[in-house]
mmCIF file of C-alpha atoms in Angstrom:
data_model
loop_
_atom_site.group_PDB
_atom_site.id
_atom_site.type_symbol
_atom_site.label_atom_id
_atom_site.label_comp_id
_atom_site.label_asym_id
_atom_site.label_seq_id
_atom_site.Cartn_x
_atom_site.Cartn_y
_atom_site.Cartn_z
ATOM 1 C CA MET A 16 23.666 50.602 236.521
ATOM 2 C CA PHE A 17 26.210 53.386 236.356
ATOM 3 C CA ARG A 18 29.198 53.557 238.651
ATOM 4 C CA ASP A 19 31.010 56.644 237.390
ATOM 5 C CA THR A 20 30.328 59.669 235.263
ATOM 6 C CA ILE A 21 32.821 60.393 232.508
ATOM 7 C CA THR A 22 32.656 63.827 230.906
ATOM 8 C CA ARG A 23 33.910 64.084 227.359
ATOM 9 C CA THR A 24 34.589 67.700 226.510
ATOM 10 C CA VAL A 25 34.710 69.388 223.134
ATOM 11 C CA GLY A 26 36.832 72.501 223.476
ATOM 12 C CA ASP A 27 38.539 74.596 220.836
ATOM 13 C CA ARG A 28 41.096 71.929 219.871
ATOM 14 C CA GLU A 29 38.527 69.137 219.667
ATOM 15 C CA LEU A 30 36.262 71.327 217.538
ATOM 16 C CA ILE A 31 39.088 72.054 215.106
ATOM 17 C CA LEU A 32 40.361 68.468 214.899
ATOM 18 C CA GLY A 33 36.805 67.168 214.523
ATOM 19 C CA LEU A 34 36.158 69.654 211.746
ATOM 20 C CA ASP A 35 39.387 68.587 210.069
ATOM 21 C CA GLU A 36 38.360 64.918 210.241
ATOM 22 C CA PHE A 37 34.948 65.602 208.707
ATOM 23 C CA TYR A 38 36.543 67.774 206.031
ATOM 24 C CA ARG A 39 39.201 65.239 205.005
ATOM 25 C CA ASP A 40 36.753 62.350 204.824
ATOM 26 C CA ALA A 41 34.519 64.376 202.521
ATOM 27 C CA MET A 42 37.241 66.050 200.487
ATOM 28 C CA LYS A 43 39.222 62.916 199.639
ATOM 29 C CA ALA A 44 36.144 61.269 198.159
ATOM 30 C CA HIS A 45 35.209 64.449 196.292
ATOM 31 C CA GLU A 46 38.695 64.827 194.842
ATOM 32 C CA VAL A 47 38.757 61.257 193.519
ATOM 33 C CA GLU A 48 35.172 61.046 192.292
ATOM 34 C CA ARG A 49 34.573 64.572 191.015
ATOM 35 C CA LEU A 50 37.697 66.728 190.801
ATOM 36 C CA LEU A 51 40.164 64.218 189.330
ATOM 37 C CA PRO A 52 38.182 63.817 186.078
ATOM 38 C CA LEU A 53 37.886 67.607 185.816
ATOM 39 C CA ALA A 54 41.605 68.107 186.388
ATOM 40 C CA ARG A 55 42.394 65.482 183.735
ATOM 41 C CA GLU A 56 40.164 67.281 181.251
ATOM 42 C CA VAL A 57 41.766 70.678 181.873
ATOM 43 C CA ALA A 58 45.288 69.235 181.797
ATOM 44 C CA GLY A 59 44.488 67.457 178.520
ATOM 45 C CA ALA A 60 43.280 70.707 176.947
ATOM 46 C CA LEU A 61 46.562 72.381 177.932
ATOM 47 C CA GLY A 62 48.816 69.414 177.154
ATOM 48 C CA ALA A 63 50.018 69.568 180.766
ATOM 49 C CA ASP A 64 51.591 66.412 182.171
ATOM 50 C CA PRO A 65 51.374 65.473 185.871
ATOM 51 C CA LEU A 66 54.420 66.836 187.685
ATOM 52 C CA ASP A 67 56.989 64.503 189.212
ATOM 53 C CA VAL A 68 57.078 66.076 192.683
ATOM 54 C CA PRO A 69 57.130 64.769 196.272
ATOM 55 C CA ILE A 70 53.623 63.728 197.307
ATOM 56 C CA GLU A 71 52.545 65.563 200.455
ATOM 57 C CA GLY A 72 49.700 65.178 202.908
ATOM 58 C CA TYR A 73 47.030 62.520 202.543
ATOM 59 C CA TYR A 74 47.626 62.289 198.803
ATOM 60 C CA THR A 75 49.908 59.311 199.424
ATOM 61 C CA GLU A 76 46.876 57.243 200.457
ATOM 62 C CA SER A 77 45.798 56.072 196.994
ATOM 63 C CA PRO A 78 47.032 56.144 193.381
ATOM 64 C CA GLU A 79 44.030 58.297 192.457
ATOM 65 C CA LEU A 80 44.794 60.916 195.092
ATOM 66 C CA GLU A 81 48.466 60.888 194.101
ATOM 67 C CA LEU A 82 47.556 61.414 190.441
ATOM 68 C CA TYR A 83 45.216 64.262 191.367
ATOM 69 C CA PHE A 84 47.999 65.884 193.404
ATOM 70 C CA ARG A 85 50.467 65.628 190.485
ATOM 71 C CA ILE A 86 47.980 66.989 187.947
ATOM 72 C CA MET A 87 46.962 69.900 190.163
ATOM 73 C CA ARG A 88 50.592 70.791 190.853
ATOM 74 C CA GLY A 89 51.074 70.924 187.095
ATOM 75 C CA LEU A 90 48.040 73.175 186.615
ATOM 76 C CA GLN A 91 49.072 75.413 189.506
ATOM 77 C CA GLY A 92 52.388 75.918 187.772
ATOM 78 C CA LYS A 93 50.764 77.212 184.594
ATOM 79 C CA PRO A 94 50.695 81.023 184.179
ATOM 80 C CA ALA A 95 47.438 82.957 184.339
ATOM 81 C CA SER A 96 47.846 83.696 180.639
ATOM 82 C CA SER A 97 46.943 80.051 179.958
ATOM 83 C CA ARG A 98 43.396 80.735 181.109
ATOM 84 C CA SER A 99 42.199 81.871 177.676
ATOM 85 C CA ARG A 100 42.711 78.307 176.404
ATOM 86 C CA VAL A 101 40.403 76.737 178.989
ATOM 87 C CA ASP A 102 38.066 79.537 180.043
ATOM 88 C CA ALA A 103 35.204 78.012 178.071
ATOM 89 C CA LEU A 104 35.505 74.631 179.790
ATOM 90 C CA PRO A 105 32.978 73.955 182.586
ATOM 91 C CA ALA A 106 35.634 71.674 184.107
ATOM 92 C CA PHE A 107 38.005 74.618 184.536
ATOM 93 C CA ALA A 108 35.246 76.816 185.979
ATOM 94 C CA GLU A 109 34.512 74.151 188.602
ATOM 95 C CA LEU A 110 38.185 73.699 189.568
ATOM 96 C CA LEU A 111 38.599 77.473 189.819
ATOM 97 C CA ARG A 112 35.505 77.729 192.027
ATOM 98 C CA VAL A 113 36.949 75.125 194.377
ATOM 99 C CA VAL A 114 40.422 76.651 194.720
ATOM 100 C CA GLN A 115 38.908 80.104 195.292
ATOM 101 C CA SER A 116 36.788 78.910 198.229
ATOM 102 C CA PRO A 117 37.313 80.631 201.594
ATOM 103 C CA VAL A 118 37.821 77.200 203.155
ATOM 104 C CA PHE A 119 41.401 77.473 201.849
ATOM 105 C CA GLY A 120 42.216 81.098 202.693
ATOM 106 C CA VAL A 121 41.345 84.714 202.036
ATOM 107 C CA ALA A 122 43.340 85.741 198.955
ATOM 108 C CA PRO A 123 45.440 84.302 196.129
ATOM 109 C CA SER A 124 49.090 83.802 197.037
ATOM 110 C CA ASN A 125 50.303 83.813 193.426
ATOM 111 C CA GLU A 126 49.235 84.557 189.883
ATOM 112 C CA SER A 127 48.738 81.272 188.091
ATOM 113 C CA LEU A 128 46.091 79.331 186.241
ATOM 114 C CA LEU A 129 44.796 77.890 189.542
ATOM 115 C CA PRO A 130 46.263 80.161 192.204
ATOM 116 C CA SER A 131 46.860 78.868 195.718
ATOM 117 C CA ARG A 132 45.129 80.665 198.590
ATOM 118 C CA SER A 133 46.762 82.585 201.410
ATOM 119 C CA ASP A 134 45.807 81.726 204.981
ATOM 120 C CA ALA A 135 46.723 83.448 208.235
ATOM 121 C CA LEU A 136 49.903 81.409 208.627
ATOM 122 C CA TYR A 137 51.026 82.484 205.165
ATOM 123 C CA PHE A 138 50.616 86.144 206.131
ATOM 124 C CA ALA A 139 52.434 85.553 209.426
ATOM 125 C CA LEU A 140 55.371 83.984 207.608
ATOM 126 C CA LYS A 141 55.367 86.968 205.270
ATOM 127 C CA LYS A 142 55.261 89.506 208.109
ATOM 128 C CA VAL A 143 57.860 87.982 210.469
ATOM 129 C CA PRO A 144 61.504 88.285 209.274
ATOM 130 C CA ILE A 145 62.769 84.885 208.242
ATOM 131 C CA ASP A 146 65.534 84.847 210.855
ATOM 132 C CA HIS A 147 62.863 85.299 213.560
ATOM 133 C CA TRP A 148 60.615 82.414 212.553
ATOM 134 C CA ASP A 149 59.728 80.320 215.590
ATOM 135 C CA VAL A 150 56.606 78.536 216.759
ATOM 136 C CA LEU A 151 55.465 80.983 219.451
ATOM 137 C CA ARG A 152 55.987 84.145 217.437
ATOM 138 C CA LEU A 153 54.411 82.791 214.261
ATOM 139 C CA THR A 154 51.448 81.462 216.242
ATOM 140 C CA GLU A 155 50.772 84.862 217.827
ATOM 141 C CA VAL A 156 51.139 86.789 214.573
ATOM 142 C CA ALA A 157 49.013 84.235 212.718
ATOM 143 C CA ARG A 158 46.250 84.641 215.285
ATOM 144 C CA ASP A 159 46.220 88.398 214.748
ATOM 145 C CA GLU A 160 46.232 87.916 210.968
ATOM 146 C CA ALA A 161 43.336 85.442 211.136
ATOM 147 C CA VAL A 162 41.179 87.896 213.071
ATOM 148 C CA ALA A 163 42.209 90.978 211.088
ATOM 149 C CA ARG A 164 41.640 89.266 207.726
ATOM 150 C CA ASP A 165 38.554 87.330 208.859
ATOM 151 C CA ASP A 166 40.185 84.065 207.810
ATOM 152 C CA ILE A 167 37.787 81.130 208.284
ATOM 153 C CA SER A 168 39.932 78.534 206.508
ATOM 154 C CA LEU A 169 40.884 75.364 208.364
ATOM 155 C CA VAL A 170 44.280 76.827 209.185
ATOM 156 C CA GLY A 171 42.706 80.182 209.967
ATOM 157 C CA LEU A 172 40.484 78.564 212.601
ATOM 158 C CA ALA A 173 43.515 76.912 214.204
ATOM 159 C CA CYS A 174 45.304 80.263 214.160
ATOM 160 C CA ARG A 175 42.338 81.962 215.864
ATOM 161 C CA ALA A 176 42.630 79.370 218.632
ATOM 162 C CA ARG A 177 46.382 80.074 219.035
ATOM 163 C CA ASP A 178 47.000 76.325 218.791
ATOM 164 C CA PRO A 179 50.289 75.514 216.993
ATOM 165 C CA ILE A 180 49.583 71.766 217.167
ATOM 166 C CA CYS A 181 46.355 72.264 215.219
ATOM 167 C CA ILE A 182 48.019 74.739 212.865
ATOM 168 C CA ALA A 183 50.672 72.172 211.937
ATOM 169 C CA ALA A 184 48.188 69.290 211.742
ATOM 170 C CA LEU A 185 45.640 71.125 209.622
ATOM 171 C CA ARG A 186 48.285 72.479 207.273
ATOM 172 C CA GLU A 187 49.162 68.868 206.550
ATOM 173 C CA SER A 188 45.862 67.136 207.333
ATOM 174 C CA THR A 189 46.744 63.462 207.075
ATOM 175 C CA VAL A 190 43.871 61.384 208.372
ATOM 176 C CA LEU A 191 44.623 58.264 210.380
ATOM 177 C CA TYR A 192 42.368 56.206 212.593
ATOM 178 C CA ALA A 193 42.959 56.102 216.338
ATOM 179 C CA GLY A 194 40.882 54.081 218.775
ATOM 180 C CA VAL A 195 40.185 55.335 222.289
ATOM 181 C CA LEU A 196 39.899 52.532 224.840
ATOM 182 C CA LEU A 197 38.130 53.230 228.104
ATOM 183 C CA GLY A 198 39.240 51.020 230.977
ATOM 184 C CA ALA A 199 36.928 48.046 231.406
ATOM 185 C CA ALA A 200 34.714 48.169 234.480
ATOM 186 C CA ARG A 201 32.181 45.877 236.068
ATOM 187 C CA LEU A 202 29.601 48.658 235.983
ATOM 188 C CA GLN A 203 29.360 50.755 232.867
ATOM 189 C CA PRO A 204 30.284 54.424 233.252
ATOM 190 C CA ARG A 205 27.795 57.145 232.483
ATOM 191 C CA ILE A 206 29.109 59.251 229.602
ATOM 192 C CA VAL A 207 28.249 62.940 229.319
ATOM 193 C CA TYR A 208 29.531 65.370 226.715
ATOM 194 C CA ALA A 209 30.393 69.009 227.332
ATOM 195 C CA TRP A 210 30.679 71.748 224.696
ATOM 196 C CA LYS A 211 33.265 74.314 225.772
ATOM 197 C CA VAL A 212 34.106 76.126 222.546
ATOM 198 C CA ASP A 213 34.911 79.820 222.314
ATOM 199 C CA PRO A 214 31.768 81.462 220.831
ATOM 200 C CA GLN A 215 33.734 83.481 218.278
ATOM 201 C CA LEU A 216 35.605 80.371 217.114
ATOM 202 C CA GLU A 217 32.290 78.502 216.903
ATOM 203 C CA ALA A 218 30.824 81.235 214.695
ATOM 204 C CA ALA A 219 33.860 81.217 212.405
ATOM 205 C CA ALA A 220 33.803 77.407 212.220
ATOM 206 C CA ASN A 221 30.183 77.462 211.105
ATOM 207 C CA ARG A 222 31.061 79.885 208.333
ATOM 208 C CA PHE A 223 33.688 77.354 207.248
ATOM 209 C CA VAL A 224 31.038 74.608 207.296
ATOM 210 C CA ASP A 225 28.740 76.750 205.136
ATOM 211 C CA ALA A 226 31.546 77.554 202.687
ATOM 212 C CA PHE A 227 32.564 73.906 202.387
ATOM 213 C CA ALA A 228 28.944 72.938 201.719
ATOM 214 C CA GLU A 229 29.254 74.897 198.472
ATOM 215 C CA ILE A 230 31.930 72.382 197.402
ATOM 216 C CA VAL A 231 30.600 69.172 198.997
ATOM 217 C CA PRO A 232 27.044 69.543 200.343
ATOM 218 C CA ASP A 233 25.833 68.086 203.652
ATOM 219 C CA ARG A 234 29.045 66.322 204.714
ATOM 220 C CA ILE A 235 30.075 68.358 207.769
ATOM 221 C CA PRO A 236 27.646 68.816 210.661
ATOM 222 C CA PRO A 237 27.165 72.314 212.104
ATOM 223 C CA ALA A 238 29.607 73.226 214.878
ATOM 224 C CA HIS A 239 27.045 73.343 217.678
ATOM 225 C CA SER A 240 26.514 71.848 221.101
ATOM 226 C CA ASP A 241 23.774 69.635 219.622
ATOM 227 C CA ASN A 242 26.571 67.839 217.734
ATOM 228 C CA VAL A 243 29.020 67.615 220.630
ATOM 229 C CA GLU A 244 29.209 63.805 220.514
ATOM 230 C CA LEU A 245 29.885 63.784 216.767
ATOM 231 C CA TYR A 246 32.724 66.292 217.112
ATOM 232 C CA PHE A 247 34.241 64.535 220.120
ATOM 233 C CA HIS A 248 34.530 61.207 218.326
ATOM 234 C CA ALA A 249 35.728 62.830 215.084
ATOM 235 C CA ALA A 250 38.498 64.574 217.030
ATOM 236 C CA MET A 251 39.474 61.286 218.695
ATOM 237 C CA ARG A 252 39.663 59.516 215.317
ATOM 238 C CA ASN A 253 41.887 62.240 213.912
ATOM 239 C CA ASP A 254 45.349 60.940 214.824
ATOM 240 C CA ILE A 255 47.715 63.804 214.017
ATOM 241 C CA ALA A 256 50.972 62.276 215.314
ATOM 242 C CA GLY A 257 53.801 62.668 212.851
ATOM 243 C CA ARG A 258 52.171 65.067 210.437
ATOM 244 C CA CYS A 259 54.859 67.139 208.796
ATOM 245 C CA VAL A 260 54.438 70.055 206.400
ATOM 246 C CA ARG A 261 56.720 72.577 204.767
ATOM 247 C CA ILE A 262 55.367 76.053 205.499
ATOM 248 C CA GLY A 263 58.179 78.307 204.234
ATOM 249 C CA LEU A 264 61.224 78.492 201.994
ATOM 250 C CA ASN A 265 64.421 80.545 202.131
ATOM 251 C CA ASP A 266 65.752 80.651 198.579
ATOM 252 C CA ALA A 267 68.207 83.441 199.326
ATOM 253 C CA VAL A 268 70.793 80.834 200.339
ATOM 254 C CA THR A 269 72.366 77.905 198.505
ATOM 255 C CA PRO A 270 71.130 75.258 198.822
ATOM 256 C CA ALA A 271 67.629 76.596 199.459
ATOM 257 C CA GLN A 272 66.346 75.877 202.964
ATOM 258 C CA HIS A 273 62.851 74.468 203.641
ATOM 259 C CA TYR A 274 61.072 75.428 206.884
ATOM 260 C CA HIS A 275 58.838 72.709 208.371
ATOM 261 C CA TRP A 276 56.438 72.213 211.239
ATOM 262 C CA ALA A 277 55.762 68.665 212.410
ATOM 263 C CA VAL A 278 53.474 67.288 215.118
ATOM 264 C CA LYS A 279 55.717 65.299 217.451
ATOM 265 C CA PRO A 280 54.377 63.081 220.246
ATOM 266 C CA ALA A 281 55.593 64.168 223.674
ATOM 267 C CA GLY A 282 54.362 61.809 226.379
ATOM 268 C CA ASP A 283 50.577 61.962 226.405
ATOM 269 C CA THR A 284 50.476 65.208 224.422
ATOM 270 C CA TYR A 285 52.176 66.777 221.389
ATOM 271 C CA GLU A 286 54.721 69.443 220.580
ATOM 272 C CA VAL A 287 55.584 71.242 217.360
ATOM 273 C CA ASP A 288 58.933 70.232 215.891
ATOM 274 C CA ALA A 289 60.035 73.247 213.841
ATOM 275 C CA PHE A 290 63.093 72.676 211.674
ATOM 276 C CA TRP A 291 64.998 73.752 208.549
ATOM 277 C CA ASP A 292 66.408 71.336 205.994
ATOM 278 C CA ASP A 293 67.856 71.588 202.496
ATOM 279 C CA SER A 294 65.329 68.983 201.292
ATOM 280 C CA LEU A 295 61.564 68.734 201.591
ATOM 281 C CA TRP A 296 60.221 66.518 204.381
ATOM 282 C CA THR A 297 56.802 64.890 204.022
ATOM 283 C CA THR A 298 54.703 63.089 206.620
ATOM 284 C CA LYS A 299 55.724 59.745 205.132
ATOM 285 C CA ARG A 300 59.408 60.585 205.512
ATOM 286 C CA TYR A 301 58.997 62.014 209.017
ATOM 287 C CA ARG A 302 56.994 59.046 210.248
ATOM 288 C CA ARG A 303 59.432 56.594 208.695
ATOM 289 C CA GLY A 304 62.055 57.967 211.077
ATOM 290 C CA MET A 305 59.687 57.525 214.049
ATOM 291 C CA TYR A 306 59.507 61.326 214.414
ATOM 292 C CA ALA A 307 63.301 61.651 214.543
ATOM 293 C CA ARG A 308 65.569 63.505 212.162
#
């Protein structure tokens, strides 16, 4: 028997956080099993050592992910002129294909051996004068940039939704597990799921799914009402509390100042904690302080 009806809704935020959860689960395994050996091969051909840098994002979760992060940072620091030494390697071609995917942005942000991609937030940071950086303004400009540049990256989708919480979380994308406990009842509730996603965001999300399938096939379900239950539970698993990511740098001052966005719990919701510091803050450091600085 059913006593109550509980509606579980997938809206824009749940779609994005669910997509992020599916992506991270698939990408972490792919990086360890497939991309790490390729990165080692390319680094060996160049004599490039892993860089000793702060480990950001989910790359703190295992020694293999940390090593991959260090190697890729080293390769990203190599100039484009190094390409002639590895152009013939299939391993380099595969790494280049991955980093050039639209799931990471719409254009290179630098000229290096493995250039990083530029997403809508990157272009917003570039467009807004540094002394006017704040959450609301950057969110609005990033939304316009995402639409104008047809950015379907993870961050681009969050920017289209004008959701600074998702923008900060997806820029960092640490995956943690979070259980959702429904209050116990003598009679079980009837659960129904509702899909309330903006149609344009849904279309862009499905283009992301298709693009990611070119890197890791068949790991993210289509963003569609038929998969509403899958996306709802993926979004609920995706605990974003405490994610912290550096999104900008002011090197015109001494010492250089790092600009961060962090996802800070605020009651039963979240807020973006935007702050400057003369050192780089990672999720691990931010969480260690229980979201306090």
